[in-house]
XYZ file of C-alpha atoms in Angstrom:
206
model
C -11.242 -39.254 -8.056
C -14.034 -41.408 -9.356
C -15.860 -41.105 -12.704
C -18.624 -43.480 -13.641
C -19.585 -42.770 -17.250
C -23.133 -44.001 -18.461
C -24.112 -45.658 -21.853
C -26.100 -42.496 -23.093
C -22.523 -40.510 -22.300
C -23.517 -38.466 -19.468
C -21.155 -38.758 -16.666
C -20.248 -37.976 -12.546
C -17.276 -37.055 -11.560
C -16.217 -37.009 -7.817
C -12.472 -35.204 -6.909
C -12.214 -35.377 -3.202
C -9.255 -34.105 -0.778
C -9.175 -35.623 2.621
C -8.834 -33.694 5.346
C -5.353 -32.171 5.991
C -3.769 -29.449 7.678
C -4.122 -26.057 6.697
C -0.067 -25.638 6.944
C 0.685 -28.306 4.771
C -1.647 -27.044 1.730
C 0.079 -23.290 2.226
C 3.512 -25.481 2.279
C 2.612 -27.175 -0.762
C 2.139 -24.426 -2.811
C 5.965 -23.690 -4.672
C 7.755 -20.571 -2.894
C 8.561 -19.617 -6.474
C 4.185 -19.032 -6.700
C 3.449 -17.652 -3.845
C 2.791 -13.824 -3.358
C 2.561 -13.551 0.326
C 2.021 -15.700 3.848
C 5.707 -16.181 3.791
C 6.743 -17.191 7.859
C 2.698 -17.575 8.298
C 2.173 -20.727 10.760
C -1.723 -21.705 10.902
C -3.697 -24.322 12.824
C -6.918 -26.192 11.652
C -7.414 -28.488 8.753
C -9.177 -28.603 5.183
C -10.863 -30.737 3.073
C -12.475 -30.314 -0.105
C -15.251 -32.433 -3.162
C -15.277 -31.510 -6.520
C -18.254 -32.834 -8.017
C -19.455 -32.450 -11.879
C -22.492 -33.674 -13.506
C -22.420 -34.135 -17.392
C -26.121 -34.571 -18.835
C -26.326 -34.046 -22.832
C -24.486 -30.716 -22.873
C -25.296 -29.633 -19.503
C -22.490 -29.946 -16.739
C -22.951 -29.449 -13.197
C -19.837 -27.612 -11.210
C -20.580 -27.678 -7.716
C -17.392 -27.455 -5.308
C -17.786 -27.977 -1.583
C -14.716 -27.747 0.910
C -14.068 -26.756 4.748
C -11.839 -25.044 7.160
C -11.982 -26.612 10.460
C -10.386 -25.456 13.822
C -9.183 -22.812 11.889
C -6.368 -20.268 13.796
C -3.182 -18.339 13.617
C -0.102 -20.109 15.444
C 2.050 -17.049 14.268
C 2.169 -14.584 11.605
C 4.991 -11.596 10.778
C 3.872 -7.615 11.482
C 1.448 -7.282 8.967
C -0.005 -10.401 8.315
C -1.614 -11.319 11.132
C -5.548 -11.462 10.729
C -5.881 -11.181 14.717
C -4.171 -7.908 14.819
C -7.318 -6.346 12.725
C -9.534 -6.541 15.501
C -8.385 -3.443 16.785
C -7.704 0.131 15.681
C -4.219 -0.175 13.430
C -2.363 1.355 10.785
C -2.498 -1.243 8.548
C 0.250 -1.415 5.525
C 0.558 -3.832 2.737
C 4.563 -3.589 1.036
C 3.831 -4.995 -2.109
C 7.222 -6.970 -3.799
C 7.877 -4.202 -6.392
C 6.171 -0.514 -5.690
C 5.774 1.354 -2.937
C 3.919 0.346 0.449
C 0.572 1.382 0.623
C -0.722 1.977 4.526
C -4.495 1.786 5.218
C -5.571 3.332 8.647
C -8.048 0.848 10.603
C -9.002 3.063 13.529
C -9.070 6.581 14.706
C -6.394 8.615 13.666
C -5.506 8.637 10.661
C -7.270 8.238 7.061
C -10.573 8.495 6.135
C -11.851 5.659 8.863
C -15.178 5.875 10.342
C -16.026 3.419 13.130
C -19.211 1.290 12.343
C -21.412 3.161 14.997
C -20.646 6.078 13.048
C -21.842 4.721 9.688
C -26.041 5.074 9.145
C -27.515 1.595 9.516
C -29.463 1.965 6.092
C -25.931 2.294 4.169
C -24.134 -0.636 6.212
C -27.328 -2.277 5.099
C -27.461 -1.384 1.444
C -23.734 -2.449 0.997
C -24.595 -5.903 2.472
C -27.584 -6.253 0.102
C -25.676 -5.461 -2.785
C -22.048 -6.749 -2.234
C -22.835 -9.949 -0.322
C -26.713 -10.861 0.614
C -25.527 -13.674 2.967
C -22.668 -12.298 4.827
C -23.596 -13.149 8.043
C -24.763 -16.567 7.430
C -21.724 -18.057 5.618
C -18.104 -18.490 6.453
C -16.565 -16.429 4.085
C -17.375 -18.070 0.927
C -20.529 -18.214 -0.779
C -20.574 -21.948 -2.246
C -23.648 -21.265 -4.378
C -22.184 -18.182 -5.875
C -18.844 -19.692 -6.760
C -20.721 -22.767 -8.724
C -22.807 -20.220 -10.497
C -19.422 -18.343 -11.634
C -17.904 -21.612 -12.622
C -21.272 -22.653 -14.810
C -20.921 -19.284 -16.361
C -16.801 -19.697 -17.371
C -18.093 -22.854 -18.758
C -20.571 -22.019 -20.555
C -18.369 -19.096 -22.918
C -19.933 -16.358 -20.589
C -18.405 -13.113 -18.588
C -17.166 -14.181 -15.466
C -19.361 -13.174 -12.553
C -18.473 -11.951 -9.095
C -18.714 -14.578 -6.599
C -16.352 -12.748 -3.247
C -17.713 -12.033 -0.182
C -16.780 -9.340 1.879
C -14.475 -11.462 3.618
C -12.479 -12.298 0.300
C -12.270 -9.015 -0.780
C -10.884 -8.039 2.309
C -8.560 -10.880 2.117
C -7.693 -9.842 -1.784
C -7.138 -5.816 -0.999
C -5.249 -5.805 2.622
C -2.883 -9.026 2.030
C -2.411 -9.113 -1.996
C -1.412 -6.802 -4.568
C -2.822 -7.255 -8.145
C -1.203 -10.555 -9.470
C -3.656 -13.068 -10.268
C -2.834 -16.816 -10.687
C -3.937 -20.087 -8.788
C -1.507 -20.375 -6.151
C -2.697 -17.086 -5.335
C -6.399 -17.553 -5.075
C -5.363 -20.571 -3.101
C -3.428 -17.918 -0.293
C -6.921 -15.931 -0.689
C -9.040 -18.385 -0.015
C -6.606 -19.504 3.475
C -6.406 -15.614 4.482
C -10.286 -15.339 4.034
C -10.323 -18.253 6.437
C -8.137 -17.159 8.687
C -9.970 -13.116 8.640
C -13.229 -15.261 9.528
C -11.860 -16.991 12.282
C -10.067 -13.796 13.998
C -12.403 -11.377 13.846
C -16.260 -10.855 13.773
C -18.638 -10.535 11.550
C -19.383 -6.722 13.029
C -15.590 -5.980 12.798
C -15.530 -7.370 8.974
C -18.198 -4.983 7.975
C -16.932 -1.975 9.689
C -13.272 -2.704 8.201
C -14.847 -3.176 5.118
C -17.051 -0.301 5.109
């Protein structure tokens, strides 16, 4: 990290990861923390800048990080992102509570392929859920500053998931929230982004 501090007291400070695999930030997160990807092997790399701006009282938050090459090497039943591409009974065994199955395809459920679904509500649920779903990569950089800002600044937090996180949060996690955790969120929403398409995302979703 760097932090150059200037005579009237504002400041910059710079927090920057180099690039690294993808496997070795899931392995550096403690077993005893982690809620899920257990057995998970993933390719690609990631890299990330944490930049803040301090001006009088004003501080900037603005985060900016990458998944490159992303893919799945292997993955147990149940967590593997590529197996959502297609119709499957999908079910998440939480580590205390019973398993809770969610049907992906004809056949079970309440399921309704995409084709199915009237353009104008597919459309509506984009508009209000996630404006720029199919022109980011499964996080919305802008969106996540603003919610930082707002945590700073004493306020509510604000939604800043995609469509692509949330599916990440409901079919891989159960409720537990905690750091490690939003770190195995942020690696699944990869991974969901670099399996399947955008088309499949919203119908899954939907």
């Amino acid at each position: 990290g760097h932090v150059p501090r200037h005579k009237s007291g504002d400041f910059d400070f710079t927090l920057q990861v180099p690039a690294q695999p993808v496997q070795r930030v899931l392995a550096a997160i403690p077993k005893v923390w982690r809620t899920g990807l257990f057995g998970m092997e993933l390719g690609g790399d990631f890299a990330a800048t944490l930049q803040l701006e301090g001006r009088g009282e004003d501080l900037t938050i603005a985060p900016e990080f990458r998944f490159a090459n992303m893919h799945v090497i292997k993955a147990p039943v149940n967590q593997d992102p590529r197996a959502l591409a297609g119709p499957v009974s999908w079910t998440l065994t939480f580590p205390y509570g019973i398993p809770r199955t969610t049907y992906l395809g004809r056949g079970g459920g309440t399921f309704v392929p995409s084709a199915e679904v009237p353009s104008l509500l597919r459309e509506a649920i984009r508009v209000s859920e996630d404006a720029n779903f199919y022109g980011h990569d499964g996080f919305d950089r802008s969106e996540i500053s603003k919610a930082l800002t707002d945590l700073k600044d004493g306020g509510l937090a604000r939604g800043a998931s995609t469509l692509t996180q949330q599916l990440a949060k409901n079919l891989f996690f159960d409720g537990d929230r905690n750091l490690s955790r939003k770190i195995e969120e942020a690696i699944i929403t990869a991974a969901l982004e670099a399996s399947l398409s955008k088309n499949r995302l919203m119908e899954i979703y939907t």
